[in-house]
Tab-separated table of C-alpha atoms in Angstrom:
chain	number	residue	atom	x	y	z
A	129	MET	CA	137.227	178.782	106.242
A	130	TRP	CA	137.387	179.963	109.884
A	131	ARG	CA	136.425	178.209	112.168
A	132	GLY	CA	133.399	179.719	112.986
A	133	GLN	CA	132.041	179.195	109.200
A	134	ALA	CA	133.248	175.339	109.382
A	135	GLN	CA	130.789	174.372	112.411
A	136	PHE	CA	128.152	176.429	110.425
A	137	GLU	CA	128.822	174.616	107.323
A	138	GLU	CA	129.041	170.641	109.459
A	139	THR	CA	125.610	171.839	110.830
A	140	ARG	CA	123.540	172.439	108.091
A	141	GLN	CA	125.105	169.127	106.758
A	142	HIS	CA	124.033	167.648	109.539
A	143	LEU	CA	120.822	168.575	110.117
A	144	GLN	CA	120.034	168.263	105.996
A	145	LYS	CA	120.289	164.891	106.339
A	146	GLN	CA	117.554	164.879	109.124
A	147	PRO	CA	113.342	164.741	108.355
A	148	VAL	CA	112.722	167.882	108.075
A	149	VAL	CA	108.804	168.291	110.615
A	150	GLY	CA	107.438	171.346	111.719
A	151	GLN	CA	109.759	174.178	112.312
A	152	TRP	CA	113.680	175.310	112.891
A	153	LYS	CA	114.711	176.373	116.001
A	154	PRO	CA	117.381	178.920	115.464
A	155	LEU	CA	120.798	177.104	116.742
A	156	ALA	CA	122.823	178.193	119.475
A	157	PRO	CA	125.106	181.332	118.799
A	158	SER	CA	128.784	179.829	118.684
A	159	ASN	CA	132.036	180.837	120.583
A	160	ARG	CA	131.305	184.539	118.317
A	161	GLY	CA	128.623	185.963	119.415
A	162	GLN	CA	126.983	185.201	115.954
A	163	GLU	CA	123.776	184.185	115.344
A	164	LEU	CA	122.727	181.846	112.243
A	165	GLN	CA	119.757	182.335	110.771
A	166	GLN	CA	117.096	179.535	110.554
A	167	PRO	CA	117.145	178.236	106.840
A	168	GLU	CA	113.576	178.361	105.055
A	169	PRO	CA	112.224	175.009	104.102
A	170	SER	CA	112.415	174.303	100.669
A	171	ALA	CA	109.176	172.360	98.612
A	172	LYS	CA	109.748	169.290	99.342
A	173	ASP	CA	110.197	170.236	102.906
A	174	SER	CA	106.851	171.907	103.366
A	175	ALA	CA	104.674	169.221	101.580
A	176	GLY	CA	106.469	166.385	103.486
A	177	GLY	CA	105.730	168.168	106.930
A	178	ASP	CA	102.033	169.968	106.097
A	179	GLU	CA	101.042	165.210	105.099
A	180	ASN	CA	102.624	164.192	108.434
A	181	GLN	CA	100.600	167.139	109.868
A	182	SER	CA	97.301	165.876	108.148
A	183	VAL	CA	97.845	162.304	109.501
A	184	ALA	CA	98.191	162.750	112.551
A	185	GLN	CA	95.001	165.000	112.858
A	186	LEU	CA	93.212	162.256	111.314
A	187	ASN	CA	94.269	160.003	114.143
A	188	VAL	CA	93.920	161.846	116.699
A	189	SER	CA	90.052	163.034	114.560
A	190	ARG	CA	89.294	158.964	114.525
A	191	LEU	CA	91.206	158.150	118.114
A	192	ARG	CA	88.463	161.078	119.674
A	193	SER	CA	85.519	160.113	117.533
A	194	SER	CA	86.661	156.125	118.984
A	195	SER	CA	86.376	157.297	122.467
A	196	VAL	CA	83.644	159.140	122.405
A	197	GLU	CA	81.827	156.453	120.562
A	198	ILE	CA	83.341	154.219	124.000
A	199	ARG	CA	82.346	156.313	126.613
A	200	GLU	CA	78.104	157.298	124.508
A	201	LYS	CA	78.346	152.683	124.283
A	202	GLY	CA	79.903	152.134	128.018
A	203	SER	CA	77.086	154.563	129.581
A	204	GLU	CA	74.379	153.361	127.461
A	205	PHE	CA	75.152	149.774	128.955
A	206	LEU	CA	75.839	150.976	132.212
A	207	LYS	CA	72.576	152.943	131.977
A	208	GLU	CA	70.418	149.069	130.950
A	209	GLU	CA	73.064	147.079	133.807
A	210	LEU	CA	71.660	149.744	136.061
A	211	HIS	CA	67.918	149.282	135.545
A	212	ARG	CA	68.675	146.070	135.295
A	213	ALA	CA	69.016	145.998	138.721
A	214	GLN	CA	66.727	148.051	140.243
A	215	LYS	CA	64.248	145.063	138.265
A	216	GLU	CA	65.515	143.169	140.196
A	217	LEU	CA	66.670	144.717	143.403
A	218	LYS	CA	62.313	145.047	143.056
A	219	LEU	CA	60.981	141.832	142.537
A	220	LYS	CA	63.357	140.532	145.223
A	221	ASP	CA	61.504	143.513	147.924
A	222	GLU	CA	58.290	141.875	146.337
A	223	GLU	CA	59.365	138.507	146.833
A	224	CYS	CA	60.858	138.885	150.320
A	225	GLU	CA	57.943	141.180	150.897
A	226	ARG	CA	55.784	138.198	150.352
A	227	LEU	CA	57.252	135.547	151.782
A	228	SER	CA	57.597	138.064	154.790
A	229	LYS	CA	53.897	137.891	154.820
A	230	VAL	CA	53.996	134.152	154.829
A	231	ARG	CA	55.543	134.158	157.631
A	232	GLU	CA	53.483	136.371	159.433
A	233	GLN	CA	50.734	134.023	159.009
A	234	LEU	CA	52.505	131.422	159.474
A	235	GLU	CA	52.780	132.127	163.228
A	236	GLN	CA	49.858	133.605	163.558
A	237	GLU	CA	49.024	129.979	162.743
A	238	LEU	CA	50.448	128.212	164.397
A	239	GLU	CA	50.437	129.956	167.675
A	240	GLU	CA	46.369	130.232	167.052
A	241	LEU	CA	47.854	125.798	166.890
A	242	THR	CA	49.253	126.164	169.795
A	243	ALA	CA	47.048	127.819	171.572
A	244	SER	CA	43.567	125.166	170.691
A	245	LEU	CA	46.032	122.382	171.811
A	246	PHE	CA	47.097	123.666	174.860
A	247	GLU	CA	43.508	123.699	175.513
A	248	GLU	CA	42.466	120.764	174.606
A	249	ALA	CA	45.236	119.520	177.131
A	250	HIS	CA	43.904	121.106	179.837
A	251	LYS	CA	40.707	120.062	178.933
A	252	MET	CA	41.764	116.164	178.732
A	253	VAL	CA	43.700	116.431	181.745
A	254	ARG	CA	41.079	117.747	183.421
A	255	GLU	CA	38.878	115.398	181.819
A	256	ALA	CA	40.810	112.116	183.299
A	257	ASN	CA	41.843	113.924	186.324
A	258	THR	CA	38.087	113.883	186.906
A	259	LYS	CA	37.695	110.708	186.048
A	260	GLN	CA	40.558	109.150	188.054
A	261	ALA	CA	39.429	111.081	191.593
A	262	ALA	CA	36.339	109.132	190.811
A	263	SER	CA	36.947	105.272	189.841
A	264	GLU	CA	39.794	106.219	192.976
A	265	LYS	CA	36.488	107.153	194.858
A	266	GLN	CA	34.517	103.849	193.920
A	267	LEU	CA	37.508	101.645	194.187
A	268	ARG	CA	38.780	102.918	197.883
A	269	GLU	CA	34.611	102.245	198.522
A	270	ALA	CA	34.876	99.013	197.349
A	271	ARG	CA	37.874	98.607	198.946
A	272	GLY	CA	36.104	99.568	202.172
A	273	LYS	CA	34.124	96.780	202.068
A	274	VAL	CA	34.866	94.360	200.358
A	275	ASP	CA	38.587	94.419	203.396
A	276	SER	CA	36.011	94.846	205.762
A	277	ILE	CA	34.098	91.676	205.189
A	278	LEU	CA	37.962	89.608	204.687
A	279	PHE	CA	39.552	91.542	207.679
A	280	ALA	CA	36.802	90.521	209.803
A	281	GLU	CA	36.649	86.982	208.806
A	282	PHE	CA	40.327	87.410	209.747
A	283	GLN	CA	39.691	88.059	213.573
A	284	ALA	CA	36.917	85.303	213.125
A	285	TRP	CA	39.737	82.864	211.902
A	286	LYS	CA	42.351	83.599	214.384
A	287	GLU	CA	40.150	83.775	217.770
A	288	SER	CA	40.563	80.226	216.687
A	289	PRO	CA	42.986	79.364	214.005
A	290	THR	CA	42.557	76.697	212.294
A	291	LEU	CA	43.665	74.309	208.786
A	292	ASP	CA	39.337	73.122	208.444
A	293	LYS	CA	39.136	73.656	206.022
A	294	SER	CA	35.294	75.137	206.451
A	295	SER	CA	35.918	78.447	208.508
A	296	SER	CA	35.009	81.588	206.377
A	297	PHE	CA	38.099	82.561	206.215
A	298	LEU	CA	40.197	79.648	204.947
A	299	GLU	CA	37.102	78.525	202.157
A	300	ARG	CA	37.329	81.892	200.277
A	301	ILE	CA	41.401	81.510	200.142
A	302	TYR	CA	41.014	77.762	198.465
A	303	GLN	CA	38.323	78.650	196.700
A	304	GLU	CA	39.542	81.891	195.277
A	305	ASP	CA	43.818	80.999	195.272
A	306	VAL	CA	44.910	77.674	196.480
A	307	GLY	CA	41.876	75.678	194.646
A	308	PRO	CA	43.023	77.984	190.797
A	309	CYS	CA	46.548	77.003	191.527
A	310	LEU	CA	46.562	74.157	192.692
A	311	ASP	CA	44.440	72.328	189.930
A	312	PHE	CA	46.611	71.163	186.961
A	313	THR	CA	45.893	69.164	183.484
A	314	LYS	CA	46.943	65.689	185.381
A	315	HIS	CA	43.767	66.412	187.506
A	316	GLU	CA	44.777	62.812	190.116
A	317	LEU	CA	48.063	63.631	190.948
A	318	SER	CA	46.873	67.697	191.202
A	319	GLU	CA	45.384	66.471	193.818
A	320	LEU	CA	47.153	64.417	195.418
A	321	ILE	CA	49.473	67.250	196.073
A	322	GLN	CA	46.663	69.658	197.754
A	323	ALA	CA	46.681	67.100	200.719
A	324	ALA	CA	50.120	66.625	200.789
A	325	VAL	CA	50.617	69.991	200.901
A	326	GLU	CA	47.701	70.298	203.744
A	327	GLN	CA	49.532	67.770	205.471
A	328	ASN	CA	52.635	68.957	205.135
A	329	THR	CA	54.683	65.930	203.479
A	330	LEU	CA	55.304	67.067	200.136
A	331	THR	CA	59.693	68.105	199.688
A	332	ILE	CA	60.962	69.779	196.513
A	333	GLU	CA	63.735	69.448	195.745
A	334	PRO	CA	66.214	70.670	192.351
A	335	VAL	CA	67.505	68.037	190.057
A	336	ALA	CA	70.658	65.677	190.243
A	337	THR	CA	73.196	65.526	187.543
A	338	GLN	CA	72.343	62.189	186.881
A	339	ALA	CA	68.488	62.308	186.767
A	340	LEU	CA	66.712	59.597	187.291
A	341	PRO	CA	65.236	56.548	184.900
A	342	VAL	CA	61.657	57.290	184.184
A	343	VAL	CA	58.964	54.832	185.765
A	344	LYS	CA	55.122	55.479	186.760
A	345	VAL	CA	53.343	55.035	189.758
A	346	SER	CA	49.748	53.776	189.981
A	347	ALA	CA	49.100	55.388	186.230
A	348	ILE	CA	49.949	57.807	186.673
A	349	GLU	CA	53.060	59.305	184.753
A	350	CYS	CA	55.657	60.703	187.190
A	351	GLY	CA	57.919	62.822	183.903
A	352	GLY	CA	61.038	63.949	182.821
A	353	PRO	CA	63.754	66.146	183.382
A	354	LYS	CA	62.498	67.580	179.847
A	355	LYS	CA	58.800	66.885	180.752
A	356	CYS	CA	56.834	68.777	183.410
A	357	ALA	CA	54.841	65.111	185.153
A	358	LEU	CA	51.811	67.817	185.848
A	359	SER	CA	51.625	69.699	183.114
A	360	GLY	CA	52.463	66.835	180.518
A	361	LEU	CA	54.187	69.377	178.777
A	362	SER	CA	57.922	68.506	177.137
A	363	ARG	CA	59.692	71.039	179.084
A	364	ALA	CA	63.037	71.608	181.085
A	365	CYS	CA	62.815	69.937	184.681
A	366	ARG	CA	64.685	72.144	186.731
A	367	HIS	CA	63.404	70.146	190.254
A	368	ARG	CA	61.152	67.171	191.155
A	369	ILE	CA	58.775	66.452	194.115
A	370	LYS	CA	58.183	64.042	196.397
A	371	LEU	CA	54.731	63.022	198.410
A	372	GLY	CA	55.932	62.087	201.204
A	373	ASP	CA	57.339	59.460	202.107
A	374	SER	CA	56.909	57.466	198.545
A	375	GLY	CA	60.310	56.686	196.534
A	376	ASN	CA	58.482	57.961	193.520
A	377	TYR	CA	60.025	61.705	192.335
A	378	TYR	CA	57.791	63.743	189.782
A	379	TYR	CA	59.502	65.914	187.718
A	380	ILE	CA	57.481	69.685	187.838
A	381	SER	CA	58.106	71.931	185.432
A	382	PRO	CA	59.112	76.221	186.530
A	383	SER	CA	55.312	77.263	186.085
A	384	CYS	CA	54.467	74.254	188.233
A	385	ARG	CA	56.982	74.963	191.040
A	386	ALA	CA	55.722	78.524	191.969
A	387	ARG	CA	52.381	77.484	191.816
A	388	ILE	CA	53.115	74.762	194.572
A	389	THR	CA	55.811	76.954	196.572
A	390	ALA	CA	52.860	80.456	196.007
A	391	VAL	CA	50.238	77.726	198.441
A	392	CYS	CA	52.827	76.137	200.879
A	393	ASN	CA	54.010	79.056	201.789
A	394	PHE	CA	50.679	80.335	202.882
A	395	PHE	CA	49.872	77.495	204.779
A	396	THR	CA	52.655	77.927	206.278
A	397	TYR	CA	52.694	81.353	207.247
A	398	ILE	CA	48.860	80.140	208.848
A	399	ARG	CA	50.443	76.991	210.654
A	400	TYR	CA	52.992	79.569	212.466
A	401	ILE	CA	50.071	81.217	213.172
A	402	GLN	CA	48.285	78.405	214.231
A	403	GLN	CA	50.692	77.654	216.740
A	404	GLY	CA	51.183	80.821	217.750
A	405	LEU	CA	54.779	81.140	216.549
A	406	VAL	CA	53.454	84.824	214.504
A	407	ARG	CA	53.122	87.728	217.503
A	408	GLN	CA	52.055	90.351	215.801
A	409	ASP	CA	49.735	92.915	215.558
A	410	VAL	CA	46.218	91.569	213.402
A	411	GLU	CA	46.247	94.614	211.110
A	412	LEU	CA	49.909	93.034	210.503
A	413	MET	CA	49.326	89.712	209.761
A	414	TYR	CA	46.210	90.971	208.089
A	415	TRP	CA	48.414	92.116	205.118
A	416	GLU	CA	51.165	89.906	205.208
A	417	ILE	CA	48.303	87.208	204.147
A	418	MET	CA	46.507	89.200	201.647
A	419	ARG	CA	50.913	89.652	200.148
A	420	LEU	CA	50.930	85.370	200.153
A	421	ARG	CA	47.421	85.957	198.371
A	422	LYS	CA	49.176	88.231	195.869
A	423	GLU	CA	51.819	85.943	195.187
A	424	MET	CA	49.554	82.549	194.391
A	425	SER	CA	47.487	84.918	191.895
A	426	ILE	CA	50.419	86.177	190.186
A	427	ALA	CA	52.069	82.346	189.692
A	428	LYS	CA	48.290	80.897	188.968
A	429	LEU	CA	48.887	83.313	185.228
A	430	GLY	CA	51.966	81.561	184.850
A	431	PHE	CA	54.939	84.216	186.048
A	432	PHE	CA	57.103	83.089	187.432
A	433	PRO	CA	60.948	84.201	188.115
A	434	SER	CA	63.921	83.538	185.760
A	435	GLU	CA	65.660	82.064	188.178
A	436	MET	CA	62.960	79.202	188.516
């Protein structure tokens, strides 16, 4: 067998072993330039090829049908989602519009309320200022009348200063300040204290570490470190007083001490005026006496410094 024929036979046998799908392709020319003819497919091969082609076409048709169905369903789903989103967006727009109207209404009401409050506040301020101005005017007029009387009484006393309480100046102060300040529960002891203050014979001193024993003199209780001799109340008494040259001490509470001290300060100042030791203008003396009267008024109400 010549070489070309042997190669042809080998190629034909090899191709017969492969499944036949579609048509044969022409073989490449041999080395001698000869061309091989395509063999005719057998009836069996043709039947198998048609069947395979039908199955492939059926699969392609099914895939196309499924693809079309999927696209249709996807398109329908997207349309529904779009419609739902548009509906929700419309509802949100309506809700935003409603809230915007509510906000505008609230802002308008707030502005009206603020304006009304400011107007009412200004009205109240104007009324308060008017009332305050009227009250201050009345107070100035009243003070002018009172001050003029008090100042005239002081000037009359200053012309001939004396500690005699029969003068109009001292009589007023005794009645309004000195008497109420030295009016304690123990009236008998209160009178003795007032006399000692007028005579400048009263002594006030801190209580020593070793407290003196409690004694009684003329049925007047002297009290003790924990009981006030003037009020009779249980109080921490950090000071005691002595009247004149008596060796008896009376323990007093901080409140009672403040009242006695305020009266003593007043009498000390008017003594300095009487003795000619105060070299000030008459008006300055008068206002210093008013300050001392204020101290007596505060003390008789029960107020006293915390260090007492």
